[in-house]
CSV table of C-alpha atoms in Angstrom, one decimal:
chain,number,residue,atom,x,y,z
V,184,MET,CA,56.0,-39.2,22.7
V,185,TYR,CA,52.7,-40.8,23.4
V,186,PRO,CA,52.5,-44.5,24.6
V,187,ARG,CA,51.7,-46.9,21.7
V,188,GLY,CA,48.2,-47.6,22.9
V,189,MET,CA,47.3,-43.9,23.4
V,190,GLY,CA,48.6,-43.0,20.0
V,191,LEU,CA,46.4,-45.6,18.4
V,192,LEU,CA,43.4,-44.4,20.3
V,193,LEU,CA,44.1,-40.8,19.2
V,194,VAL,CA,44.2,-41.9,15.6
V,195,ILE,CA,40.9,-43.8,15.9
V,196,CYS,CA,39.3,-40.7,17.5
V,197,LEU,CA,40.5,-38.5,14.6
V,198,LEU,CA,39.2,-41.0,12.1
V,199,LYS,CA,35.8,-41.0,13.7
V,200,LEU,CA,35.7,-37.2,13.8
V,201,LEU,CA,36.6,-37.1,10.1
V,202,ILE,CA,33.9,-39.7,9.3
V,203,LEU,CA,31.3,-37.8,11.3
V,204,ASN,CA,32.1,-34.5,9.6
V,205,THR,CA,32.1,-36.1,6.1
V,206,VAL,CA,28.7,-36.2,4.6
V,207,THR,CA,27.7,-38.8,2.1
V,208,GLY,CA,24.5,-39.1,0.2
V,209,SER,CA,22.4,-36.0,-0.4
V,210,TYR,CA,20.3,-33.4,1.3
V,211,PRO,CA,16.6,-32.5,1.0
V,212,ARG,CA,15.9,-29.8,-1.5
V,213,ALA,CA,14.3,-26.5,-0.4
V,214,THR,CA,10.6,-26.2,-1.1
V,215,ASN,CA,8.2,-23.2,-1.4
V,216,VAL,CA,10.9,-20.9,-2.7
V,217,SER,CA,9.2,-17.5,-3.2
V,218,TRP,CA,9.9,-13.8,-3.4
V,219,SER,CA,8.2,-11.1,-1.3
V,220,SER,CA,8.9,-7.4,-1.9
V,221,ILE,CA,7.3,-4.2,-0.7
V,222,ASN,CA,8.7,-0.8,-1.7
V,223,PHE,CA,11.8,-2.6,-3.0
V,224,LYS,CA,12.5,-4.3,0.4
V,225,THR,CA,13.1,-7.8,-1.1
V,226,LEU,CA,13.2,-11.1,0.7
V,227,LEU,CA,13.6,-14.7,-0.6
V,228,SER,CA,12.0,-17.4,1.6
V,229,TRP,CA,11.7,-21.1,1.6
V,230,SER,CA,11.2,-24.2,3.7
V,231,PRO,CA,11.8,-26.5,5.6
V,232,LYS,CA,13.9,-25.7,8.6
V,233,PRO,CA,17.2,-27.6,8.1
V,234,ASP,CA,18.2,-30.4,10.3
V,235,GLY,CA,21.8,-31.5,9.9
V,236,TYR,CA,22.5,-29.4,6.9
V,237,SER,CA,22.4,-25.7,5.8
V,238,TYR,CA,21.3,-23.5,3.0
V,239,THR,CA,23.2,-21.1,0.7
V,240,VAL,CA,21.5,-18.6,-1.7
V,241,GLU,CA,22.9,-17.8,-5.1
V,242,PHE,CA,21.3,-15.1,-7.3
V,243,PHE,CA,22.0,-13.9,-10.9
V,244,ALA,CA,20.6,-12.0,-13.7
V,245,ALA,CA,20.5,-13.2,-17.3
V,246,GLY,CA,23.9,-13.2,-18.8
V,247,GLN,CA,25.7,-12.4,-15.5
V,248,ASN,CA,27.7,-14.5,-13.1
V,249,ARG,CA,26.2,-16.1,-10.0
V,250,ASP,CA,26.7,-14.2,-6.8
V,251,ARG,CA,26.0,-14.9,-3.1
V,252,SER,CA,24.9,-12.7,-0.2
V,253,PRO,CA,27.4,-12.9,2.6
V,254,HIS,CA,24.6,-13.3,5.1
V,255,CYS,CA,23.0,-16.3,3.4
V,256,ILE,CA,25.9,-18.8,3.1
V,257,GLN,CA,25.5,-22.1,5.0
V,258,THR,CA,22.8,-20.6,7.1
V,259,ALA,CA,20.1,-22.3,9.2
V,260,GLU,CA,17.6,-19.6,8.4
V,261,THR,CA,14.9,-20.0,5.8
V,262,GLU,CA,14.9,-16.3,4.6
V,263,CYS,CA,17.4,-14.2,2.9
V,264,ASP,CA,17.3,-10.4,2.5
V,265,LEU,CA,18.5,-9.5,-1.0
V,266,THR,CA,17.5,-5.9,-1.0
V,267,GLN,CA,21.1,-4.5,-1.2
V,268,GLN,CA,22.2,-7.1,-3.8
V,269,LEU,CA,19.5,-6.5,-6.4
V,270,LYS,CA,20.7,-3.0,-7.3
V,271,GLU,CA,19.7,-3.0,-11.0
V,272,LEU,CA,16.0,-2.6,-10.4
V,273,LYS,CA,14.9,-3.3,-14.0
V,274,GLN,CA,17.0,-6.6,-14.3
V,275,ILE,CA,15.3,-9.9,-14.1
V,276,TYR,CA,16.8,-12.1,-11.4
V,277,THR,CA,16.7,-15.8,-10.5
V,278,ALA,CA,17.8,-17.3,-7.1
V,279,ASN,CA,18.9,-20.8,-6.3
V,280,VAL,CA,18.6,-22.2,-2.8
V,281,LEU,CA,21.3,-24.8,-2.3
V,282,SER,CA,21.3,-27.5,0.4
V,283,GLU,CA,24.8,-27.8,1.8
V,284,PRO,CA,26.6,-29.3,4.8
V,285,VAL,CA,26.8,-27.2,8.0
V,286,ARG,CA,29.8,-25.0,8.6
V,287,GLY,CA,32.9,-27.1,9.5
V,288,ALA,CA,31.6,-30.3,7.8
V,289,THR,CA,32.9,-31.7,4.5
V,290,SER,CA,31.1,-33.6,1.9
V,291,ASP,CA,31.8,-36.0,-1.0
V,292,ILE,CA,28.8,-34.6,-2.9
V,293,VAL,CA,30.0,-33.0,-6.2
V,294,GLU,CA,27.0,-30.9,-6.9
V,295,PHE,CA,24.7,-29.9,-4.1
V,296,PRO,CA,20.9,-30.1,-4.7
V,297,TYR,CA,19.1,-26.8,-5.2
V,298,THR,CA,15.8,-25.3,-5.9
V,299,ALA,CA,15.4,-22.4,-8.3
V,300,SER,CA,13.0,-19.5,-7.7
V,301,LYS,CA,10.7,-17.9,-10.2
V,302,LYS,CA,12.0,-14.9,-12.1
V,303,PHE,CA,11.8,-11.6,-10.3
V,304,CYS,CA,12.2,-8.0,-11.4
V,305,PRO,CA,12.1,-5.4,-8.7
V,306,TYR,CA,10.8,-2.6,-10.9
V,307,THR,CA,7.7,-4.6,-12.1
V,308,ASP,CA,7.2,-7.0,-9.2
V,309,THR,CA,7.7,-5.1,-5.9
V,310,ILE,CA,4.4,-4.2,-4.2
V,311,ILE,CA,3.9,-0.4,-3.7
V,312,GLY,CA,3.0,0.1,-0.1
V,313,LYS,CA,0.1,2.2,1.2
V,314,PRO,CA,0.8,6.0,0.9
V,315,ASP,CA,-0.2,8.7,3.4
V,316,PHE,CA,-2.0,11.8,2.5
V,317,ASN,CA,-3.5,15.1,3.8
V,318,PHE,CA,-6.5,17.0,2.6
V,319,THR,CA,-8.0,20.5,2.7
V,320,VAL,CA,-11.6,21.5,2.1
V,321,SER,CA,-12.5,24.8,0.4
V,322,LYS,CA,-14.3,27.5,2.3
V,323,ASP,CA,-17.5,27.0,0.3
V,324,GLY,CA,-17.3,23.2,0.9
V,325,ARG,CA,-17.5,22.3,-2.8
V,326,LYS,CA,-13.8,21.2,-3.4
V,327,ILE,CA,-11.6,18.7,-1.6
V,328,THR,CA,-7.8,19.0,-2.3
V,329,ILE,CA,-5.7,15.9,-1.5
V,330,HIS,CA,-1.9,16.0,-1.1
V,331,VAL,CA,-0.3,12.6,-1.4
V,332,ILE,CA,3.0,11.8,0.4
V,333,ASP,CA,5.3,9.5,-1.6
V,334,PRO,CA,6.2,6.3,0.3
V,335,LEU,CA,9.9,5.8,0.9
V,336,THR,CA,11.6,2.7,-0.5
V,337,ALA,CA,14.5,0.5,0.8
V,338,VAL,CA,16.7,1.9,-2.0
V,339,PHE,CA,19.4,4.5,-1.4
V,340,ASP,CA,21.3,6.7,-3.8
V,341,SER,CA,25.0,7.3,-3.9
V,342,GLN,CA,24.7,10.0,-1.3
V,343,THR,CA,22.9,7.5,1.1
V,344,ARG,CA,19.6,9.4,0.5
V,345,ARG,CA,16.6,7.2,0.8
V,346,LEU,CA,14.6,7.3,-2.4
V,347,SER,CA,10.9,7.6,-2.7
V,348,ILE,CA,8.7,5.7,-5.2
V,349,ARG,CA,8.5,9.0,-7.2
V,350,ASP,CA,12.3,9.1,-7.4
V,351,ILE,CA,12.3,5.6,-8.9
V,352,PHE,CA,9.2,5.6,-11.1
V,353,GLY,CA,9.1,9.2,-12.1
V,354,ASP,CA,6.3,9.9,-14.7
V,355,ASP,CA,5.4,6.2,-14.6
V,356,LEU,CA,3.7,6.8,-11.2
V,357,GLU,CA,0.1,7.9,-10.8
V,358,TYR,CA,-2.2,8.2,-7.8
V,359,SER,CA,-5.9,7.3,-7.7
V,360,VAL,CA,-8.3,8.2,-5.0
V,361,THR,CA,-11.5,6.3,-4.2
V,362,TYR,CA,-14.1,8.3,-2.4
V,363,GLN,CA,-17.7,8.1,-1.3
V,364,ARG,CA,-20.1,10.2,0.7
V,365,ALA,CA,-20.2,9.1,4.3
V,366,GLY,CA,-22.9,6.6,4.8
V,367,SER,CA,-23.3,5.9,1.1
V,368,THR,CA,-22.3,2.8,-0.8
V,369,GLY,CA,-21.6,4.4,-4.1
V,370,LYS,CA,-17.9,4.9,-4.8
V,371,LYS,CA,-16.2,7.3,-7.3
V,372,LEU,CA,-12.6,7.1,-8.7
V,373,GLN,CA,-10.3,9.9,-9.8
V,374,THR,CA,-6.7,9.6,-11.0
V,375,SER,CA,-3.8,12.1,-11.1
V,376,LYS,CA,-0.3,12.1,-12.5
V,377,THR,CA,0.8,14.4,-9.7
V,378,ASN,CA,0.7,14.2,-6.0
V,379,ILE,CA,-2.2,16.7,-5.9
V,380,ILE,CA,-5.8,15.5,-6.6
V,381,GLU,CA,-8.7,17.9,-6.6
V,382,LEU,CA,-12.3,16.6,-6.2
V,383,THR,CA,-14.8,19.1,-7.4
V,384,ASN,CA,-17.9,17.0,-7.9
V,385,VAL,CA,-18.8,16.8,-4.2
V,386,ASP,CA,-21.9,18.0,-2.4
V,387,LYS,CA,-21.5,21.2,-0.4
V,388,GLY,CA,-20.6,20.6,3.2
V,389,GLU,CA,-21.0,16.8,3.1
V,390,SER,CA,-18.5,14.4,4.7
V,391,TYR,CA,-16.5,12.2,2.2
V,392,CYS,CA,-14.3,9.2,3.0
V,393,LEU,CA,-11.1,8.9,1.0
V,394,MET,CA,-8.6,6.2,0.2
V,395,VAL,CA,-5.5,6.7,-2.0
V,396,GLN,CA,-3.3,4.1,-3.8
V,397,ALA,CA,-0.3,4.3,-6.2
V,398,VAL,CA,-0.8,3.1,-9.8
V,399,ILE,CA,2.0,2.0,-12.2
V,400,PRO,CA,0.2,1.9,-15.6
V,401,SER,CA,3.1,0.3,-17.4
V,402,ARG,CA,2.8,-2.9,-15.3
V,403,ASP,CA,0.7,-6.0,-15.9
V,404,PHE,CA,-2.9,-5.5,-14.8
V,405,ASP,CA,-2.6,-7.6,-11.6
V,406,LYS,CA,0.5,-5.7,-10.5
V,407,LYS,CA,-0.2,-2.1,-11.4
V,408,ASN,CA,-2.2,-1.1,-8.3
V,409,GLY,CA,-0.4,-0.5,-5.0
V,410,GLU,CA,-1.9,-1.0,-1.5
V,411,PHE,CA,-4.7,1.3,-0.3
V,412,SER,CA,-4.0,3.9,2.2
V,413,ASN,CA,-5.8,4.2,5.5
V,414,THR,CA,-9.2,5.8,5.1
V,415,LYS,CA,-9.7,9.4,6.1
V,416,CYS,CA,-13.0,11.3,6.2
V,417,THR,CA,-13.6,15.0,5.7
V,418,PRO,CA,-15.7,16.8,8.4
V,419,ASN,CA,-19.4,17.4,7.8
V,420,THR,CA,-19.8,21.2,7.5
V,421,LYS,CA,-23.3,21.2,6.1
V,422,LYS,CA,-25.2,23.9,7.9
V,423,GLY,CA,-28.8,23.7,9.2
V,424,ILE,CA,-31.4,26.3,8.5
V,425,PHE,CA,-30.6,28.2,11.7
V,426,ASP,CA,-26.9,28.2,11.0
V,427,GLU,CA,-27.5,29.3,7.4
V,428,TYR,CA,-29.8,32.2,8.0
V,429,GLY,CA,-29.7,33.0,11.7
V,430,ILE,CA,-32.5,33.1,14.3
V,431,GLY,CA,-33.2,36.8,13.8
V,432,ALA,CA,-33.7,36.4,10.0
V,433,ILE,CA,-35.9,33.4,10.5
V,434,ALA,CA,-38.0,35.1,13.2
V,435,GLY,CA,-38.3,38.2,10.9
V,436,ALA,CA,-39.5,36.0,8.0
V,437,ILE,CA,-42.0,34.2,10.2
V,438,PHE,CA,-43.3,37.6,11.5
V,439,THR,CA,-43.7,38.9,7.9
V,440,ILE,CA,-45.5,35.7,6.8
V,441,LEU,CA,-47.9,36.0,9.8
V,442,ALA,CA,-48.5,39.7,9.1
V,443,ILE,CA,-49.4,38.9,5.5
V,444,ILE,CA,-51.8,36.1,6.6
V,445,ILE,CA,-53.4,38.4,9.2
V,446,ILE,CA,-53.9,41.1,6.5
V,447,ILE,CA,-55.4,38.6,4.1
V,448,ILE,CA,-57.7,37.4,6.8
V,449,VAL,CA,-58.8,41.0,7.7
V,450,VAL,CA,-59.4,41.9,4.1
V,451,THR,CA,-61.3,38.8,3.5
V,452,VAL,CA,-63.6,39.4,6.6
V,453,VAL,CA,-64.2,43.0,5.6
V,454,CYS,CA,-65.1,42.0,2.0
V,455,CYS,CA,-67.5,39.3,3.3
V,456,LYS,CA,-69.3,41.7,5.6
V,457,ARG,CA,-69.7,44.2,2.9
V,458,GLN,CA,-71.2,41.6,0.6
V,459,ARG,CA,-73.6,40.5,3.2
V,460,LYS,CA,-74.7,44.1,3.8
V,461,GLU,CA,-75.3,44.7,0.2
V,462,LYS,CA,-77.4,41.5,0.0
V,463,SER,CA,-79.5,42.4,3.0
V,464,GLY,CA,-80.3,46.0,1.9
V,465,ASP,CA,-83.9,47.2,0.6
V,466,PRO,CA,-84.2,46.3,-3.1
V,467,GLY,CA,-86.7,49.2,-3.5
V,468,VAL,CA,-84.3,51.9,-2.5
V,469,VAL,CA,-82.6,53.5,-5.4
């Protein structure tokens, strides 16, 4: 048994602790709630950093129940990774960011304040990241063949295989290449439904700089183009006159031209002398 005075003090302390952990009033609503998604790696972010309260994220598709990510319940973070939760890629989702008490605290608030996000559809809204590619140049230097490598996504199939954007978009995926002759400002564009793009309208041996991007034609205009790849340039294989014909052939041609010129000069001189002789001869002689 506690002494009477100590028991009263203990009760007072417990009451104070209960009061301190019971929140009255309301919390600030989250602001700047926005989606960011690249290759289906999808994050929800907001502000400000909480002080004395926490955030919980709820998400749902039309006609479905609200759900929560286990990593985004009463958190002090201002970002939530929902990649693994948004599994139906063509669904349209909405997320709510609720302002709640910190873990271990109670509240007399019946409905916590929240801020809703804009609607988000992974299939139509995720940004397609920059692809990689290799190229080969034909022996005659008149054709460049580009081999595009599909970017991998943050989505896995049932066998835990990481899917590429081709696995997800299928025939809805195209690639376009923007290219220009090195040192030139004029750009050309060519599109292909496959991962192989052949450029045939190039100047023989010239260096060309290439950039590739994914295109989803079914999307809205401002969302159909993915990020540009890094620029790669083909080597300049244009040959000079000595490389093209060889020193021996050029020397032979020069010798031939000089010989022809000498012959012409000799013939011209002989003809001129003969004409002078004929003019200087005795007109009386038959």
